GROMACS .gro file of C-alpha atoms in nm:
model
  373
    1UNK     CA    1   2.548  -0.719   2.639
    2UNK     CA    2   2.514  -0.342   2.603
    3UNK     CA    3   2.548  -0.374   2.223
    4UNK     CA    4   2.267  -0.629   2.207
    5UNK     CA    5   2.026  -0.417   2.408
    6UNK     CA    6   2.099  -0.094   2.228
    7UNK     CA    7   2.150  -0.203   1.868
    8UNK     CA    8   1.784  -0.294   1.823
    9UNK     CA    9   1.686   0.054   1.928
   10UNK     CA   10   1.948   0.231   1.716
   11UNK     CA   11   1.702   0.434   1.515
   12UNK     CA   12   1.502   0.549   1.816
   13UNK     CA   13   1.820   0.608   2.017
   14UNK     CA   14   1.931   0.901   1.811
   15UNK     CA   15   1.603   1.068   1.728
   16UNK     CA   16   1.547   1.410   1.879
   17UNK     CA   17   1.438   1.399   2.238
   18UNK     CA   18   1.202   1.690   2.225
   19UNK     CA   19   0.835   1.706   2.294
   20UNK     CA   20   0.589   1.977   2.210
   21UNK     CA   21   0.283   2.002   2.426
   22UNK     CA   22  -0.009   2.163   2.255
   23UNK     CA   23  -0.337   2.253   2.415
   24UNK     CA   24  -0.632   2.293   2.191
   25UNK     CA   25  -0.938   2.482   2.301
   26UNK     CA   26  -1.224   2.345   2.099
   27UNK     CA   27  -1.566   2.499   2.127
   28UNK     CA   28  -1.879   2.339   1.996
   29UNK     CA   29  -2.186   2.529   1.894
   30UNK     CA   30  -2.498   2.418   2.073
   31UNK     CA   31  -2.726   2.660   1.894
   32UNK     CA   32  -2.829   2.395   1.640
   33UNK     CA   33  -2.938   2.062   1.787
   34UNK     CA   34  -2.899   1.748   1.584
   35UNK     CA   35  -3.236   1.642   1.451
   36UNK     CA   36  -3.338   1.280   1.509
   37UNK     CA   37  -3.334   1.064   1.198
   38UNK     CA   38  -3.672   0.983   1.052
   39UNK     CA   39  -3.648   0.608   0.993
   40UNK     CA   40  -3.958   0.427   0.861
   41UNK     CA   41  -4.088   0.154   1.091
   42UNK     CA   42  -4.034  -0.093   0.807
   43UNK     CA   43  -3.663  -0.085   0.889
   44UNK     CA   44  -3.693  -0.118   1.267
   45UNK     CA   45  -3.570  -0.477   1.248
   46UNK     CA   46  -3.227  -0.351   1.139
   47UNK     CA   47  -3.207  -0.146   1.457
   48UNK     CA   48  -3.368  -0.389   1.698
   49UNK     CA   49  -3.258  -0.732   1.575
   50UNK     CA   50  -2.931  -0.663   1.393
   51UNK     CA   51  -2.823  -0.362   1.602
   52UNK     CA   52  -2.716  -0.146   1.308
   53UNK     CA   53  -2.650   0.221   1.369
   54UNK     CA   54  -2.926   0.474   1.286
   55UNK     CA   55  -2.695   0.618   1.017
   56UNK     CA   56  -2.667   0.284   0.838
   57UNK     CA   57  -3.039   0.213   0.865
   58UNK     CA   58  -3.120   0.560   0.736
   59UNK     CA   59  -2.899   0.496   0.431
   60UNK     CA   60  -3.072   0.165   0.361
   61UNK     CA   61  -3.411   0.339   0.387
   62UNK     CA   62  -3.302   0.611   0.144
   63UNK     CA   63  -3.166   0.363  -0.112
   64UNK     CA   64  -3.453   0.115  -0.080
   65UNK     CA   65  -3.752   0.341   0.006
   66UNK     CA   66  -4.012   0.105  -0.142
   67UNK     CA   67  -3.883  -0.210   0.026
   68UNK     CA   68  -4.174  -0.413   0.161
   69UNK     CA   69  -4.041  -0.765   0.211
   70UNK     CA   70  -3.830  -0.720   0.525
   71UNK     CA   71  -3.835  -1.095   0.585
   72UNK     CA   72  -3.627  -1.133   0.269
   73UNK     CA   73  -3.368  -0.885   0.401
   74UNK     CA   74  -3.367  -1.055   0.737
   75UNK     CA   75  -3.305  -1.393   0.573
   76UNK     CA   76  -3.005  -1.256   0.381
   77UNK     CA   77  -2.851  -1.104   0.693
   78UNK     CA   78  -2.912  -1.416   0.901
   79UNK     CA   79  -2.756  -1.635   0.632
   80UNK     CA   80  -2.443  -1.418   0.617
   81UNK     CA   81  -2.411  -1.425   0.996
   82UNK     CA   82  -2.433  -1.803   0.985
   83UNK     CA   83  -2.164  -1.795   0.712
   84UNK     CA   84  -1.917  -1.622   0.944
   85UNK     CA   85  -1.985  -1.249   0.924
   86UNK     CA   86  -1.955  -1.050   1.245
   87UNK     CA   87  -2.206  -0.773   1.310
   88UNK     CA   88  -1.940  -0.510   1.236
   89UNK     CA   89  -1.852  -0.672   0.902
   90UNK     CA   90  -2.217  -0.712   0.811
   91UNK     CA   91  -2.298  -0.348   0.884
   92UNK     CA   92  -1.998  -0.238   0.677
   93UNK     CA   93  -2.125  -0.437   0.378
   94UNK     CA   94  -2.480  -0.304   0.418
   95UNK     CA   95  -2.357   0.054   0.451
   96UNK     CA   96  -2.154   0.034   0.129
   97UNK     CA   97  -2.393  -0.175  -0.080
   98UNK     CA   98  -2.744  -0.160   0.068
   99UNK     CA   99  -2.905  -0.276  -0.258
  100UNK     CA  100  -2.786  -0.632  -0.207
  101UNK     CA  101  -3.059  -0.662   0.060
  102UNK     CA  102  -3.313  -0.663  -0.223
  103UNK     CA  103  -3.138  -0.950  -0.403
  104UNK     CA  104  -3.254  -1.310  -0.414
  105UNK     CA  105  -3.092  -1.515  -0.139
  106UNK     CA  106  -3.121  -1.842  -0.331
  107UNK     CA  107  -3.024  -1.715  -0.679
  108UNK     CA  108  -2.776  -1.436  -0.601
  109UNK     CA  109  -2.625  -1.461  -0.253
  110UNK     CA  110  -2.590  -1.831  -0.176
  111UNK     CA  111  -2.424  -1.924  -0.510
  112UNK     CA  112  -2.158  -1.655  -0.456
  113UNK     CA  113  -2.085  -1.774  -0.104
  114UNK     CA  114  -2.058  -2.132  -0.231
  115UNK     CA  115  -1.803  -2.024  -0.494
  116UNK     CA  116  -1.566  -1.906  -0.222
  117UNK     CA  117  -1.634  -2.205   0.000
  118UNK     CA  118  -1.541  -2.431  -0.293
  119UNK     CA  119  -1.215  -2.235  -0.326
  120UNK     CA  120  -1.131  -2.339   0.029
  121UNK     CA  121  -1.214  -2.016   0.208
  122UNK     CA  122  -1.283  -2.046   0.579
  123UNK     CA  123  -1.584  -1.862   0.723
  124UNK     CA  124  -1.357  -1.588   0.860
  125UNK     CA  125  -1.167  -1.546   0.532
  126UNK     CA  126  -1.490  -1.523   0.334
  127UNK     CA  127  -1.633  -1.257   0.563
  128UNK     CA  128  -1.308  -1.064   0.556
  129UNK     CA  129  -1.289  -1.068   0.176
  130UNK     CA  130  -1.645  -0.949   0.114
  131UNK     CA  131  -1.638  -0.686   0.389
  132UNK     CA  132  -1.324  -0.541   0.228
  133UNK     CA  133  -1.478  -0.542  -0.122
  134UNK     CA  134  -1.858  -0.542  -0.081
  135UNK     CA  135  -1.907  -0.478  -0.453
  136UNK     CA  136  -1.830  -0.846  -0.508
  137UNK     CA  137  -2.191  -0.911  -0.409
  138UNK     CA  138  -2.310  -0.713  -0.711
  139UNK     CA  139  -2.102  -0.913  -0.957
  140UNK     CA  140  -2.300  -1.168  -1.156
  141UNK     CA  141  -2.234  -1.532  -1.069
  142UNK     CA  142  -2.144  -1.612  -1.430
  143UNK     CA  143  -1.893  -1.325  -1.446
  144UNK     CA  144  -1.739  -1.435  -1.116
  145UNK     CA  145  -1.700  -1.791  -1.242
  146UNK     CA  146  -1.535  -1.658  -1.560
  147UNK     CA  147  -1.295  -1.441  -1.358
  148UNK     CA  148  -1.205  -1.730  -1.130
  149UNK     CA  149  -1.142  -1.953  -1.432
  150UNK     CA  150  -0.898  -1.695  -1.573
  151UNK     CA  151  -0.722  -1.661  -1.238
  152UNK     CA  152  -0.689  -2.035  -1.188
  153UNK     CA  153  -0.535  -2.063  -1.534
  154UNK     CA  154  -0.265  -1.821  -1.419
  155UNK     CA  155  -0.225  -1.921  -1.055
  156UNK     CA  156  -0.252  -2.299  -1.117
  157UNK     CA  157  -0.441  -2.377  -0.795
  158UNK     CA  158  -0.750  -2.275  -0.597
  159UNK     CA  159  -0.529  -2.210  -0.296
  160UNK     CA  160  -0.325  -1.950  -0.484
  161UNK     CA  161  -0.639  -1.789  -0.627
  162UNK     CA  162  -0.783  -1.765  -0.275
  163UNK     CA  163  -0.457  -1.614  -0.151
  164UNK     CA  164  -0.464  -1.350  -0.427
  165UNK     CA  165  -0.828  -1.258  -0.366
  166UNK     CA  166  -0.757  -1.220   0.004
  167UNK     CA  167  -0.512  -0.946  -0.095
  168UNK     CA  168  -0.751  -0.781  -0.340
  169UNK     CA  169  -1.104  -0.865  -0.447
  170UNK     CA  170  -1.072  -0.628  -0.743
  171UNK     CA  171  -1.004  -0.922  -0.973
  172UNK     CA  172  -1.369  -1.021  -0.930
  173UNK     CA  173  -1.503  -0.676  -1.016
  174UNK     CA  174  -1.338  -0.646  -1.358
  175UNK     CA  175  -1.374  -0.824  -1.691
  176UNK     CA  176  -1.040  -1.005  -1.686
  177UNK     CA  177  -1.069  -1.112  -2.050
  178UNK     CA  178  -1.047  -0.742  -2.144
  179UNK     CA  179  -0.781  -0.634  -1.893
  180UNK     CA  180  -0.572  -0.901  -1.722
  181UNK     CA  181  -0.550  -1.146  -2.013
  182UNK     CA  182  -0.427  -0.901  -2.281
  183UNK     CA  183  -0.194  -0.732  -2.032
  184UNK     CA  184  -0.032  -1.063  -1.937
  185UNK     CA  185   0.012  -1.151  -2.305
  186UNK     CA  186   0.174  -0.812  -2.373
  187UNK     CA  187   0.420  -0.850  -2.085
  188UNK     CA  188   0.506  -1.204  -2.193
  189UNK     CA  189   0.584  -1.067  -2.540
  190UNK     CA  190   0.838  -0.840  -2.365
  191UNK     CA  191   1.029  -1.151  -2.248
  192UNK     CA  192   0.893  -1.133  -1.893
  193UNK     CA  193   0.846  -1.483  -1.744
  194UNK     CA  194   0.491  -1.569  -1.638
  195UNK     CA  195   0.614  -1.647  -1.286
  196UNK     CA  196   0.739  -1.288  -1.250
  197UNK     CA  197   0.409  -1.152  -1.378
  198UNK     CA  198   0.213  -1.363  -1.130
  199UNK     CA  199   0.438  -1.256  -0.843
  200UNK     CA  200   0.372  -0.888  -0.911
  201UNK     CA  201  -0.001  -0.955  -0.895
  202UNK     CA  202   0.040  -1.024  -0.522
  203UNK     CA  203   0.237  -0.704  -0.465
  204UNK     CA  204   0.050  -0.463  -0.693
  205UNK     CA  205  -0.283  -0.628  -0.779
  206UNK     CA  206  -0.437  -0.332  -0.962
  207UNK     CA  207  -0.141  -0.290  -1.197
  208UNK     CA  208  -0.251  -0.564  -1.437
  209UNK     CA  209  -0.610  -0.437  -1.433
  210UNK     CA  210  -0.510  -0.126  -1.626
  211UNK     CA  211  -0.668  -0.069  -1.965
  212UNK     CA  212  -0.454  -0.246  -2.231
  213UNK     CA  213  -0.393   0.086  -2.407
  214UNK     CA  214  -0.239   0.227  -2.088
  215UNK     CA  215  -0.018  -0.081  -2.064
  216UNK     CA  216   0.095  -0.051  -2.426
  217UNK     CA  217   0.189   0.314  -2.381
  218UNK     CA  218   0.379   0.225  -2.062
  219UNK     CA  219   0.572  -0.049  -2.242
  220UNK     CA  220   0.665   0.195  -2.519
  221UNK     CA  221   0.785   0.451  -2.263
  222UNK     CA  222   0.993   0.190  -2.079
  223UNK     CA  223   1.156   0.101  -2.411
  224UNK     CA  224   1.226   0.470  -2.479
  225UNK     CA  225   1.395   0.498  -2.138
  226UNK     CA  226   1.628   0.217  -2.239
  227UNK     CA  227   1.512  -0.045  -1.988
  228UNK     CA  228   1.617  -0.389  -2.108
  229UNK     CA  229   1.325  -0.618  -2.188
  230UNK     CA  230   1.335  -0.935  -1.987
  231UNK     CA  231   1.543  -0.786  -1.705
  232UNK     CA  232   1.399  -0.796  -1.353
  233UNK     CA  233   1.338  -0.420  -1.347
  234UNK     CA  234   1.142  -0.407  -1.673
  235UNK     CA  235   0.806  -0.502  -1.524
  236UNK     CA  236   0.858  -0.247  -1.245
  237UNK     CA  237   0.943   0.018  -1.503
  238UNK     CA  238   0.616  -0.049  -1.684
  239UNK     CA  239   0.426  -0.048  -1.354
  240UNK     CA  240   0.570   0.285  -1.240
  241UNK     CA  241   0.497   0.453  -1.573
  242UNK     CA  242   0.142   0.316  -1.579
  243UNK     CA  243   0.073   0.472  -1.238
  244UNK     CA  244   0.136   0.827  -1.367
  245UNK     CA  245  -0.032   1.063  -1.608
  246UNK     CA  246   0.185   1.219  -1.879
  247UNK     CA  247   0.181   1.544  -1.681
  248UNK     CA  248   0.295   1.374  -1.359
  249UNK     CA  249   0.572   1.192  -1.547
  250UNK     CA  250   0.707   1.518  -1.690
  251UNK     CA  251   0.690   1.682  -1.347
  252UNK     CA  252   0.893   1.396  -1.200
  253UNK     CA  253   1.159   1.428  -1.471
  254UNK     CA  254   1.177   1.801  -1.399
  255UNK     CA  255   1.220   1.728  -1.026
  256UNK     CA  256   1.524   1.511  -1.096
  257UNK     CA  257   1.672   1.781  -1.317
  258UNK     CA  258   1.611   2.038  -1.042
  259UNK     CA  259   1.796   1.810  -0.800
  260UNK     CA  260   2.101   1.826  -1.024
  261UNK     CA  261   2.065   1.497  -1.211
  262UNK     CA  262   2.191   1.502  -1.571
  263UNK     CA  263   1.984   1.338  -1.846
  264UNK     CA  264   2.216   1.038  -1.831
  265UNK     CA  265   2.175   1.026  -1.452
  266UNK     CA  266   1.796   1.020  -1.491
  267UNK     CA  267   1.805   0.739  -1.746
  268UNK     CA  268   2.049   0.536  -1.536
  269UNK     CA  269   1.840   0.587  -1.220
  270UNK     CA  270   1.524   0.469  -1.394
  271UNK     CA  271   1.694   0.163  -1.540
  272UNK     CA  272   1.845   0.068  -1.203
  273UNK     CA  273   1.550   0.144  -0.978
  274UNK     CA  274   1.217   0.247  -1.138
  275UNK     CA  275   1.037   0.271  -0.798
  276UNK     CA  276   1.255   0.574  -0.718
  277UNK     CA  277   1.033   0.769  -0.958
  278UNK     CA  278   0.732   0.723  -0.730
  279UNK     CA  279   0.902   0.904  -0.439
  280UNK     CA  280   0.750   1.244  -0.366
  281UNK     CA  281   0.934   1.553  -0.487
  282UNK     CA  282   0.922   1.690  -0.132
  283UNK     CA  283   1.110   1.388   0.004
  284UNK     CA  284   1.367   1.399  -0.277
  285UNK     CA  285   1.448   1.764  -0.207
  286UNK     CA  286   1.466   1.705   0.169
  287UNK     CA  287   1.718   1.422   0.127
  288UNK     CA  288   1.926   1.637  -0.106
  289UNK     CA  289   1.923   1.915   0.153
  290UNK     CA  290   2.039   1.706   0.450
  291UNK     CA  291   2.303   1.516   0.249
  292UNK     CA  292   2.459   1.827   0.097
  293UNK     CA  293   2.447   2.003   0.435
  294UNK     CA  294   2.711   1.762   0.566
  295UNK     CA  295   2.963   1.903   0.320
  296UNK     CA  296   3.094   1.547   0.273
  297UNK     CA  297   2.890   1.428  -0.024
  298UNK     CA  298   2.754   1.596  -0.337
  299UNK     CA  299   2.459   1.520  -0.563
  300UNK     CA  300   2.665   1.289  -0.785
  301UNK     CA  301   2.677   1.034  -0.501
  302UNK     CA  302   2.297   1.021  -0.487
  303UNK     CA  303   2.273   1.005  -0.867
  304UNK     CA  304   2.500   0.699  -0.867
  305UNK     CA  305   2.303   0.535  -0.585
  306UNK     CA  306   1.940   0.631  -0.662
  307UNK     CA  307   1.782   0.378  -0.427
  308UNK     CA  308   1.932   0.589  -0.148
  309UNK     CA  309   1.622   0.807  -0.200
  310UNK     CA  310   1.396   0.520  -0.095
  311UNK     CA  311   1.531   0.517   0.261
  312UNK     CA  312   1.337   0.680   0.543
  313UNK     CA  313   1.457   1.029   0.630
  314UNK     CA  314   1.376   1.008   1.002
  315UNK     CA  315   1.468   0.642   1.057
  316UNK     CA  316   1.772   0.611   0.832
  317UNK     CA  317   1.923   0.928   0.681
  318UNK     CA  318   1.917   1.159   0.982
  319UNK     CA  319   2.035   0.909   1.247
  320UNK     CA  320   2.339   0.798   1.044
  321UNK     CA  321   2.443   1.146   0.939
  322UNK     CA  322   2.398   1.279   1.293
  323UNK     CA  323   2.613   1.002   1.438
  324UNK     CA  324   2.894   1.073   1.192
  325UNK     CA  325   2.875   1.448   1.257
  326UNK     CA  326   2.905   1.396   1.634
  327UNK     CA  327   3.193   1.150   1.599
  328UNK     CA  328   3.382   1.393   1.377
  329UNK     CA  329   3.312   1.689   1.605
  330UNK     CA  330   3.448   1.493   1.902
  331UNK     CA  331   3.748   1.386   1.693
  332UNK     CA  332   3.654   1.021   1.730
  333UNK     CA  333   3.680   0.972   1.353
  334UNK     CA  334   3.890   1.162   1.101
  335UNK     CA  335   3.722   1.051   0.780
  336UNK     CA  336   3.364   0.976   0.691
  337UNK     CA  337   3.294   0.644   0.516
  338UNK     CA  338   3.258   0.643   0.139
  339UNK     CA  339   2.900   0.720   0.039
  340UNK     CA  340   2.845   0.379  -0.118
  341UNK     CA  341   2.987   0.208   0.191
  342UNK     CA  342   2.755   0.395   0.425
  343UNK     CA  343   2.459   0.337   0.195
  344UNK     CA  344   2.510  -0.040   0.170
  345UNK     CA  345   2.602  -0.092   0.535
  346UNK     CA  346   2.335  -0.276   0.732
  347UNK     CA  347   2.203  -0.134   1.056
  348UNK     CA  348   2.396  -0.401   1.248
  349UNK     CA  349   2.725  -0.321   1.074
  350UNK     CA  350   2.678   0.053   1.114
  351UNK     CA  351   2.608   0.009   1.483
  352UNK     CA  352   2.911  -0.213   1.538
  353UNK     CA  353   3.146   0.023   1.355
  354UNK     CA  354   3.021   0.370   1.443
  355UNK     CA  355   2.792   0.344   1.746
  356UNK     CA  356   2.892   0.059   1.976
  357UNK     CA  357   3.257   0.166   2.031
  358UNK     CA  358   3.146   0.522   2.115
  359UNK     CA  359   2.820   0.458   2.297
  360UNK     CA  360   2.915   0.672   2.598
  361UNK     CA  361   3.019   0.970   2.387
  362UNK     CA  362   2.710   0.948   2.172
  363UNK     CA  363   2.497   0.896   2.479
  364UNK     CA  364   2.611   1.228   2.624
  365UNK     CA  365   2.468   1.403   2.322
  366UNK     CA  366   2.152   1.204   2.257
  367UNK     CA  367   2.062   1.102   2.613
  368UNK     CA  368   2.134   0.745   2.507
  369UNK     CA  369   2.234   0.650   2.862
  370UNK     CA  370   1.867   0.670   2.958
  371UNK     CA  371   1.793   0.394   2.707
  372UNK     CA  372   2.084   0.170   2.807
  373UNK     CA  373   2.010  -0.078   3.081
   0.00000   0.00000   0.00000
């Protein structure tokens, strides 16, 4: 039973048990009192009826200083509340896009709400979507219908379109015929199945909204790096390259060289695991430092297993290396596992092989006994 209770807390079990208590003495100047906001009486209804903060109301007043028809604004807000918006969500939308309060409820607001209701959105889902991306309210109805038509052609169903938009409303704020459509065609010409392209839209929605020229340059760079078209990593290679400027890309290549990777190592790492190239240089160097400090592995092991760099330093690298160091120091093991073995070993397997049998000895060092019930 002790294994069951402790294995789940393996990562926390071996983190450092030290606490730093810091006291901060913060002084505030009272020499300058905050002046009350001068809000025109025209906007009192936002404070009194809708309970918006003075800051939000002040912003509305500054953006719409000549607003006279407050009944029109009130009708829009009341309609959105009836459509499922909470007061917090409504204030967030107003704060980000106050100009929509001057729009026509019948011609601009209601048709957009109906579009999402027809897609199958619940009241809560609709409010959540628009409060996350308030700029949707500024998109013309015709342009929204066009975007939704493009998305349905790709996703095959309203339910899938609704699911995608719940992840990101950006697809409704762009001209998809000039971004998404040509980008999908380009990737298909690289032997990438449409299903794979659609799947990446859920994970990285903004990727396919890049300018087509950026996408073409990224495809060319992926080809130069020797990534095989049609393989599962190709689309990720293009995505990673598209997320960087030329300067950032060169800096990342330099970072790998500084780590000790050869040119062949760099090419192999990119072909195997393009996302490794998004990892910060600081993290890369820190992992190199703690791995080489063991004296058991050298940089060639990391070069051959590049996804090792994706692991968390505090939750994965340090706990495992610390456990092995303690076991060796206490002569409980004579040899460390092969790098690839340790890297591929699941948390459960690592616990069963290197932690469970020595829980008392490890507990003496890491105060593990306090966590074992």
